Amino acid sequence: MTLAAFTLALALLLLTPGPTNTLLAVAGASQGFRRSWPLMGAELAGYLTTILPLVTFAGPFLEGQPAIANAVKLCSAAWVLSLAIKLWTAPAPSAADTCVKGRCVYWTTVMNPKALIIGLALIPAGGMAATMPYLAVLCITVVVVASLWLALGAAVIRSVSRRHPALVGRVAAGFLLFFAASLAGRAVGWV
């Protein structure tokens, strides 16, 4: 895959709504764009935590181990489900304060199936020198896309949350529940 094709595929994948993006939008709405900026570092660290070992070691191993790949999907689904429950049950003003912290964004990103796709399918296998340009593009793209999700939350979702305080947490919980069910369904072969 060329670097240009990788950049386009990566941007489209990262722009797709998912658990991490949901948390970033909620953080943007509740904390504002500037106060949520550090969450981008947590997201980037989460992606690199998963992608670097995949690119360098685990890719060839996981190809022949579908049970392990399914176990990873089920763990991801359980994590996302626990976030959905926290967002649903948290009191309206503190929903984002309860769930949208750096560690939640980090672990949600580590467990995010997008990291598996990036590490196993998008970044070409090769030595560290060959993957460095791809990792640089990954870092830049993550920051740009995270900024967009934070801005969306700060601009659009914040205005909704002022009128309906509980709505944002509940809608975000619904999205996370959908993502958890989708992950679990893929792991057990329902989807």
Coordinates of C-alpha atoms in Angstrom, one line a residue:
M1 CA 0.0 0.0 0.0
T2 CA 1.4 3.4 -1.0
L3 CA 1.7 6.1 1.6
A4 CA -1.0 8.2 -0.1
A5 CA -3.4 5.2 -0.2
F6 CA -2.6 4.5 3.5
T7 CA -3.3 8.1 4.4
L8 CA -6.7 8.1 2.7
A9 CA -7.7 4.7 4.1
L10 CA -6.5 5.7 7.6
A11 CA -8.4 9.1 7.6
L12 CA -11.6 7.4 6.5
L13 CA -11.3 4.7 9.1
L14 CA -10.5 7.2 11.9
L15 CA -13.3 9.5 10.9
T16 CA -15.8 6.7 11.3
P17 CA -17.8 6.9 14.5
G18 CA -16.6 4.5 17.2
P19 CA -16.1 4.2 20.9
T20 CA -13.1 6.5 21.1
N21 CA -14.6 9.1 18.9
T22 CA -17.8 9.0 21.0
L23 CA -15.8 9.7 24.1
L24 CA -14.0 12.5 22.5
A25 CA -17.2 14.2 21.3
V26 CA -18.7 13.9 24.8
A27 CA -15.5 15.4 26.3
G28 CA -15.7 18.2 23.8
A29 CA -19.3 18.9 24.8
S30 CA -18.8 18.7 28.5
Q31 CA -15.3 20.1 29.0
G32 CA -14.8 22.2 25.9
F33 CA -12.2 21.9 23.1
R34 CA -9.2 23.3 24.9
R35 CA -9.7 21.4 28.2
S36 CA -10.2 18.1 26.2
W37 CA -7.0 18.5 24.1
P38 CA -4.9 16.2 26.4
L39 CA -7.2 13.4 25.5
M40 CA -5.6 13.3 22.0
G41 CA -2.4 12.2 23.6
A42 CA -4.2 9.4 25.4
E43 CA -5.8 8.3 22.1
L44 CA -2.4 8.4 20.3
A45 CA -0.7 6.5 23.1
G46 CA -3.5 3.9 22.9
Y47 CA -3.2 3.4 19.2
L48 CA 0.6 3.1 19.4
T49 CA 0.3 0.6 22.3
T50 CA -1.7 -1.7 20.1
I51 CA -0.2 -1.0 16.7
L52 CA 3.5 -1.2 17.4
P53 CA 3.5 -4.7 18.7
L54 CA 1.1 -5.8 15.9
V55 CA 3.3 -4.4 13.2
T56 CA 6.5 -5.8 14.7
F57 CA 5.6 -9.1 16.3
A58 CA 2.0 -10.2 16.5
G59 CA 0.7 -9.9 12.9
P60 CA 2.1 -13.2 11.7
F61 CA 1.2 -15.0 15.0
L62 CA -2.5 -13.8 15.0
E63 CA -3.1 -14.9 11.4
G64 CA -3.1 -18.5 12.5
Q65 CA -4.9 -18.0 15.9
P66 CA -8.6 -17.0 15.3
A67 CA -9.5 -18.0 18.9
I68 CA -7.1 -15.4 20.3
A69 CA -8.4 -12.8 17.8
N70 CA -12.0 -13.5 18.9
A71 CA -11.0 -13.3 22.6
V72 CA -9.5 -9.8 21.9
K73 CA -12.8 -8.8 20.3
L74 CA -14.8 -10.1 23.3
C75 CA -12.5 -8.2 25.7
S76 CA -13.1 -5.0 23.6
A77 CA -16.8 -5.5 23.7
A78 CA -16.8 -5.9 27.5
W79 CA -14.8 -2.7 27.9
V80 CA -17.1 -0.7 25.6
L81 CA -20.2 -2.2 27.4
S82 CA -18.8 -1.1 30.8
L83 CA -18.3 2.5 29.4
A84 CA -21.9 2.5 28.1
I85 CA -23.2 1.5 31.5
K86 CA -21.1 4.2 33.2
L87 CA -22.4 6.9 30.8
W88 CA -26.0 5.7 31.1
T89 CA -26.1 5.6 34.9
A90 CA -24.0 8.7 35.6
P91 CA -25.9 11.8 36.7
A92 CA -26.3 14.2 33.7
P93 CA -23.8 16.9 34.7
S94 CA -21.1 14.4 35.6
A95 CA -21.4 11.9 32.8
A96 CA -18.4 13.1 31.0
D97 CA -16.4 13.6 34.2
T98 CA -17.1 10.0 35.1
C99 CA -16.0 8.4 31.9
V100 CA -14.0 10.8 29.8
K101 CA -10.6 10.8 31.4
G102 CA -7.3 10.1 29.8
R103 CA -7.2 6.5 31.1
C104 CA -10.6 5.7 29.7
V105 CA -9.7 7.2 26.3
Y106 CA -6.4 5.3 26.4
W107 CA -7.9 1.9 27.2
T108 CA -10.8 2.4 24.9
T109 CA -8.4 3.0 22.1
V110 CA -6.2 0.1 23.0
M111 CA -9.2 -2.1 22.8
N112 CA -10.6 -0.4 19.6
P113 CA -10.8 -2.7 16.6
K114 CA -9.6 0.1 14.4
A115 CA -6.2 -0.3 16.0
L116 CA -6.2 -4.0 14.9
I117 CA -7.2 -3.0 11.4
I118 CA -4.4 -0.4 11.2
G119 CA -1.8 -2.7 12.7
L120 CA -2.7 -5.9 10.8
A121 CA -4.1 -4.6 7.5
L122 CA -3.1 -1.0 6.7
I123 CA 0.5 -0.7 7.7
P124 CA 2.6 -2.9 5.5
A125 CA 4.8 -5.5 7.2
G126 CA 8.5 -4.7 7.2
G127 CA 11.3 -3.4 9.4
M128 CA 11.0 -0.4 11.6
A129 CA 12.6 1.8 8.9
A130 CA 9.9 0.9 6.4
T131 CA 7.1 1.5 8.8
M132 CA 8.3 4.8 10.3
P133 CA 6.7 7.0 7.5
Y134 CA 3.4 5.1 8.1
L135 CA 3.6 5.7 11.9
A136 CA 4.3 9.4 11.3
V137 CA 1.2 9.7 9.1
L138 CA -0.7 7.8 11.8
C139 CA 0.3 10.2 14.5
I140 CA -0.6 13.3 12.5
T141 CA -3.9 11.8 11.3
V142 CA -4.9 10.8 14.8
V143 CA -4.4 14.3 16.1
V144 CA -6.3 15.9 13.2
V145 CA -9.2 13.6 13.4
A146 CA -9.4 13.8 17.2
S147 CA -9.4 17.5 16.9
L148 CA -12.4 17.3 14.6
W149 CA -14.3 15.0 17.1
L150 CA -13.5 17.3 20.0
A151 CA -14.6 20.3 17.9
L152 CA -17.9 18.5 17.0
G153 CA -18.6 17.9 20.6
A154 CA -17.7 21.4 21.7
A155 CA -19.8 23.1 18.9
V156 CA -22.8 20.9 18.3
I157 CA -23.3 18.5 21.2
R158 CA -22.7 21.1 23.8
S159 CA -25.6 23.2 22.6
V160 CA -27.9 20.1 22.8
S161 CA -26.6 19.2 26.3
R162 CA -27.5 22.6 27.6
R163 CA -31.2 22.1 26.8
H164 CA -31.3 18.3 27.6
P165 CA -28.5 17.5 30.1
A166 CA -29.1 13.8 30.3
L167 CA -29.5 13.3 26.6
V168 CA -25.8 13.4 25.6
G169 CA -24.7 10.7 28.1
R170 CA -27.7 8.5 27.1
V171 CA -27.1 8.8 23.4
A172 CA -23.4 8.2 23.8
A173 CA -24.2 5.2 25.9
G174 CA -26.5 3.9 23.2
F175 CA -23.8 4.3 20.6
L176 CA -21.3 2.4 22.8
L177 CA -23.8 -0.3 23.5
F178 CA -24.2 -0.7 19.7
F179 CA -20.4 -0.9 19.2
A180 CA -20.1 -3.5 22.1
A181 CA -22.9 -5.7 20.5
S182 CA -21.3 -5.4 17.1
L183 CA -17.9 -6.5 18.5
A184 CA -19.3 -9.4 20.5
G185 CA -21.4 -10.5 17.4
R186 CA -18.3 -10.6 15.2
A187 CA -16.4 -12.5 17.9
V188 CA -19.0 -15.2 18.2
G189 CA -19.8 -15.3 14.5
W190 CA -23.3 -13.7 14.5
V191 CA -22.3 -10.8 12.3

